């Protein structure tokens, strides 16, 4: 890890670096890449490399002195304490989570462990670290931030004619996943109100783009369609999600970190409501255009299947607060973002093959088999 001074107002005496949890996952890896592109400021990445964490997502940073990867669990307090003491980050950006609703229905325990207990451990470690800065680095103490990345799913489900979620919408989580994220949001809020920890929370709508694990709708449809497999659409296909291209989410987080008001929450969304069936048909049409299938249009693969239990009908984000206060607007439209996404999956068949075959997990096993969690 090379520590460099790059003139951030954090402190004239401390190196600037941020700690990113969940950095090998879908959004976390996009965030680290976008952050380094935009700021050049070093990053310490912490990730347990669960099934969803893939170091191939960060392969372009190999040998880059600005990036330091640590395999470890956010529930490991000793590890988190040691990372904070060693690297002295000016901010923690917290992505690490179990993130898939269907998995949470089949096995909720891991969601409670990582999303709730893991967030609690990070908050406690951050609180003690932040307090320790007060005496020896008052500027660093004043500038420190804990940014918690959350989801619109904490607000529950909207009817067709309900207004979109604002930041004051009541919390009504319906799935084990959203309940665990709601609990973590409440912990973050409480650590601000009780201990004064300088926190920010973002609640974002559904993301799509490069490096998304093909269990989520869009990459699942792309990868299955390319293999000529059935495309499962839950229920009547008329559930609505509000889609945002992942790098727009990453830029929003970066801007909230720099400009957000402490203790505030910011909804992030692209004003892009689409029904699931519309998404699936769009992906099929783009694949037909970019890589025609001799058997015929991919829509033939669409298969309506039994609905997800407790399936939320509609999510929609009112993103006026972040636009007005922070000045953030998405750069991609859905049309440009989905085209880039389909192109990316076509151009990265090796990444897809590694994920679907589990090859990347075999690599994790062999690479880490003979060692305990590294201390740094
Ligand atoms: P992901 O499942 O792709 O990645 C999660 C990452 O966290 C993985 O790299 C995994 O290895 C790591 N992780 C899991 N448990 C861990 C633990 N105990 N300790 C350390 N690392 C651990 O998830 P994602 O889609 O990138 O989502 C990232 C964050 O953004 C999550 O907090 C999620 O709730 C939130 N979010 C996601 C979306 C979306 O559409 N994907 C939308 C809004 C908010
Ligand atoms: P998903 O990508 O799992 O995200 P979330 O549940 O967090 O919104 O699902 C997006 C939508 O697509 C959701 O309404 C469920 C639906 N869906 C299907 O119809 N079929 C599928 O195979 C999957 C994974 C999701």
PDB file of N, CA and C in Angstrom, residues 156-189:
ATOM      1  N   UNK A 156     -40.732  -0.644   0.870  1.00  0.00           N
ATOM      2  CA  UNK A 156     -41.863  -1.515   0.571  1.00  0.00           C
ATOM      3  C   UNK A 156     -42.333  -1.361  -0.856  1.00  0.00           C
ATOM      4  N   UNK A 157     -43.623  -1.625  -1.069  1.00  0.00           N
ATOM      5  CA  UNK A 157     -44.152  -1.711  -2.428  1.00  0.00           C
ATOM      6  C   UNK A 157     -45.144  -0.586  -2.700  1.00  0.00           C
ATOM      7  N   UNK A 158     -45.127  -0.066  -3.947  1.00  0.00           N
ATOM      8  CA  UNK A 158     -46.056   0.991  -4.356  1.00  0.00           C
ATOM      9  C   UNK A 158     -47.164   0.400  -5.217  1.00  0.00           C
ATOM     10  N   UNK A 159     -48.357   1.025  -5.137  1.00  0.00           N
ATOM     11  CA  UNK A 159     -49.410   0.720  -6.109  1.00  0.00           C
ATOM     12  C   UNK A 159     -49.129   1.528  -7.374  1.00  0.00           C
ATOM     13  N   UNK A 160     -49.831   1.161  -8.452  1.00  0.00           N
ATOM     14  CA  UNK A 160     -49.526   1.750  -9.768  1.00  0.00           C
ATOM     15  C   UNK A 160     -49.568   3.271  -9.758  1.00  0.00           C
ATOM     16  N   UNK A 161     -50.531   3.861  -9.019  1.00  0.00           N
ATOM     17  CA  UNK A 161     -50.674   5.319  -9.089  1.00  0.00           C
ATOM     18  C   UNK A 161     -50.105   6.045  -7.859  1.00  0.00           C
ATOM     19  N   UNK A 162     -49.370   5.344  -6.998  1.00  0.00           N
ATOM     20  CA  UNK A 162     -48.731   6.010  -5.847  1.00  0.00           C
ATOM     21  C   UNK A 162     -47.589   6.898  -6.329  1.00  0.00           C
ATOM     22  N   UNK A 163     -47.345   8.016  -5.618  1.00  0.00           N
ATOM     23  CA  UNK A 163     -46.142   8.790  -5.955  1.00  0.00           C
ATOM     24  C   UNK A 163     -44.876   8.005  -5.611  1.00  0.00           C
ATOM     25  N   UNK A 164     -43.782   8.356  -6.282  1.00  0.00           N
ATOM     26  CA  UNK A 164     -42.505   7.659  -6.067  1.00  0.00           C
ATOM     27  C   UNK A 164     -42.014   7.890  -4.639  1.00  0.00           C
ATOM     28  N   UNK A 165     -41.100   7.001  -4.183  1.00  0.00           N
ATOM     29  CA  UNK A 165     -40.544   7.101  -2.828  1.00  0.00           C
ATOM     30  C   UNK A 165     -39.739   8.389  -2.663  1.00  0.00           C
ATOM     31  N   UNK A 166     -40.087   9.163  -1.640  1.00  0.00           N
ATOM     32  CA  UNK A 166     -39.194  10.247  -1.213  1.00  0.00           C
ATOM     33  C   UNK A 166     -38.442   9.751   0.026  1.00  0.00           C
ATOM     34  N   UNK A 167     -37.516  10.566   0.519  1.00  0.00           N
ATOM     35  CA  UNK A 167     -36.714  10.171   1.675  1.00  0.00           C
ATOM     36  C   UNK A 167     -37.563  10.071   2.947  1.00  0.00           C
ATOM     37  N   UNK A 168     -38.756  10.637   2.941  1.00  0.00           N
ATOM     38  CA  UNK A 168     -39.591  10.573   4.151  1.00  0.00           C
ATOM     39  C   UNK A 168     -40.650   9.474   4.067  1.00  0.00           C
ATOM     40  N   UNK A 169     -40.617   8.685   3.027  1.00  0.00           N
ATOM     41  CA  UNK A 169     -41.577   7.580   2.910  1.00  0.00           C
ATOM     42  C   UNK A 169     -41.370   6.614   4.080  1.00  0.00           C
ATOM     43  N   UNK A 170     -42.463   6.114   4.694  1.00  0.00           N
ATOM     44  CA  UNK A 170     -42.281   5.174   5.811  1.00  0.00           C
ATOM     45  C   UNK A 170     -41.564   3.896   5.378  1.00  0.00           C
ATOM     46  N   UNK A 171     -40.786   3.346   6.305  1.00  0.00           N
ATOM     47  CA  UNK A 171     -40.127   2.064   6.036  1.00  0.00           C
ATOM     48  C   UNK A 171     -41.157   0.943   6.173  1.00  0.00           C
ATOM     49  N   UNK A 172     -41.296   0.121   5.100  1.00  0.00           N
ATOM     50  CA  UNK A 172     -42.206  -1.032   5.136  1.00  0.00           C
ATOM     51  C   UNK A 172     -41.570  -2.207   4.398  1.00  0.00           C
ATOM     52  N   UNK A 173     -40.415  -2.679   4.877  1.00  0.00           N
ATOM     53  CA  UNK A 173     -39.718  -3.746   4.142  1.00  0.00           C
ATOM     54  C   UNK A 173     -40.521  -5.038   4.161  1.00  0.00           C
ATOM     55  N   UNK A 174     -40.510  -5.753   3.033  1.00  0.00           N
ATOM     56  CA  UNK A 174     -41.344  -6.952   2.904  1.00  0.00           C
ATOM     57  C   UNK A 174     -40.571  -8.262   2.782  1.00  0.00           C
ATOM     58  N   UNK A 175     -39.327  -8.207   2.341  1.00  0.00           N
ATOM     59  CA  UNK A 175     -38.562  -9.455   2.177  1.00  0.00           C
ATOM     60  C   UNK A 175     -37.511  -9.527   3.280  1.00  0.00           C
ATOM     61  N   UNK A 176     -36.978 -10.732   3.542  1.00  0.00           N
ATOM     62  CA  UNK A 176     -35.873 -10.791   4.498  1.00  0.00           C
ATOM     63  C   UNK A 176     -34.720  -9.878   4.092  1.00  0.00           C
ATOM     64  N   UNK A 177     -34.442  -9.797   2.786  1.00  0.00           N
ATOM     65  CA  UNK A 177     -33.377  -8.887   2.328  1.00  0.00           C
ATOM     66  C   UNK A 177     -33.699  -7.453   2.716  1.00  0.00           C
ATOM     67  N   UNK A 178     -34.884  -6.973   2.336  1.00  0.00           N
ATOM     68  CA  UNK A 178     -35.166  -5.550   2.587  1.00  0.00           C
ATOM     69  C   UNK A 178     -35.303  -5.270   4.084  1.00  0.00           C
ATOM     70  N   UNK A 179     -35.798  -6.267   4.836  1.00  0.00           N
ATOM     71  CA  UNK A 179     -35.890  -6.074   6.292  1.00  0.00           C
ATOM     72  C   UNK A 179     -34.490  -5.937   6.896  1.00  0.00           C
ATOM     73  N   UNK A 180     -33.551  -6.738   6.387  1.00  0.00           N
ATOM     74  CA  UNK A 180     -32.184  -6.651   6.934  1.00  0.00           C
ATOM     75  C   UNK A 180     -31.539  -5.321   6.551  1.00  0.00           C
ATOM     76  N   UNK A 181     -31.811  -4.840   5.343  1.00  0.00           N
ATOM     77  CA  UNK A 181     -31.251  -3.545   4.943  1.00  0.00           C
ATOM     78  C   UNK A 181     -31.920  -2.424   5.750  1.00  0.00           C
ATOM     79  N   UNK A 182     -33.219  -2.535   5.985  1.00  0.00           N
ATOM     80  CA  UNK A 182     -33.912  -1.513   6.784  1.00  0.00           C
ATOM     81  C   UNK A 182     -33.310  -1.463   8.180  1.00  0.00           C
ATOM     82  N   UNK A 183     -33.051  -2.646   8.761  1.00  0.00           N
ATOM     83  CA  UNK A 183     -32.456  -2.686  10.102  1.00  0.00           C
ATOM     84  C   UNK A 183     -31.100  -1.982  10.086  1.00  0.00           C
ATOM     85  N   UNK A 184     -30.317  -2.236   9.037  1.00  0.00           N
ATOM     86  CA  UNK A 184     -28.988  -1.604   8.983  1.00  0.00           C
ATOM     87  C   UNK A 184     -29.122  -0.090   8.832  1.00  0.00           C
ATOM     88  N   UNK A 185     -30.099   0.360   8.060  1.00  0.00           N
ATOM     89  CA  UNK A 185     -30.314   1.814   7.919  1.00  0.00           C
ATOM     90  C   UNK A 185     -30.630   2.436   9.285  1.00  0.00           C
ATOM     91  N   UNK A 186     -31.462   1.725  10.049  1.00  0.00           N
ATOM     92  CA  UNK A 186     -31.837   2.256  11.375  1.00  0.00           C
ATOM     93  C   UNK A 186     -30.635   2.311  12.312  1.00  0.00           C
ATOM     94  N   UNK A 187     -29.765   1.306  12.224  1.00  0.00           N
ATOM     95  CA  UNK A 187     -28.559   1.338  13.052  1.00  0.00           C
ATOM     96  C   UNK A 187     -27.705   2.556  12.693  1.00  0.00           C
ATOM     97  N   UNK A 188     -27.541   2.782  11.397  1.00  0.00           N
ATOM     98  CA  UNK A 188     -26.715   3.910  10.951  1.00  0.00           C
ATOM     99  C   UNK A 188     -27.310   5.217  11.471  1.00  0.00           C
ATOM    100  N   UNK A 189     -28.615   5.335  11.333  1.00  0.00           N
ATOM    101  CA  UNK A 189     -29.296   6.538  11.831  1.00  0.00           C
ATOM    102  C   UNK A 189     -29.063   6.713  13.337  1.00  0.00           C
TER     103      UNK A 189
END
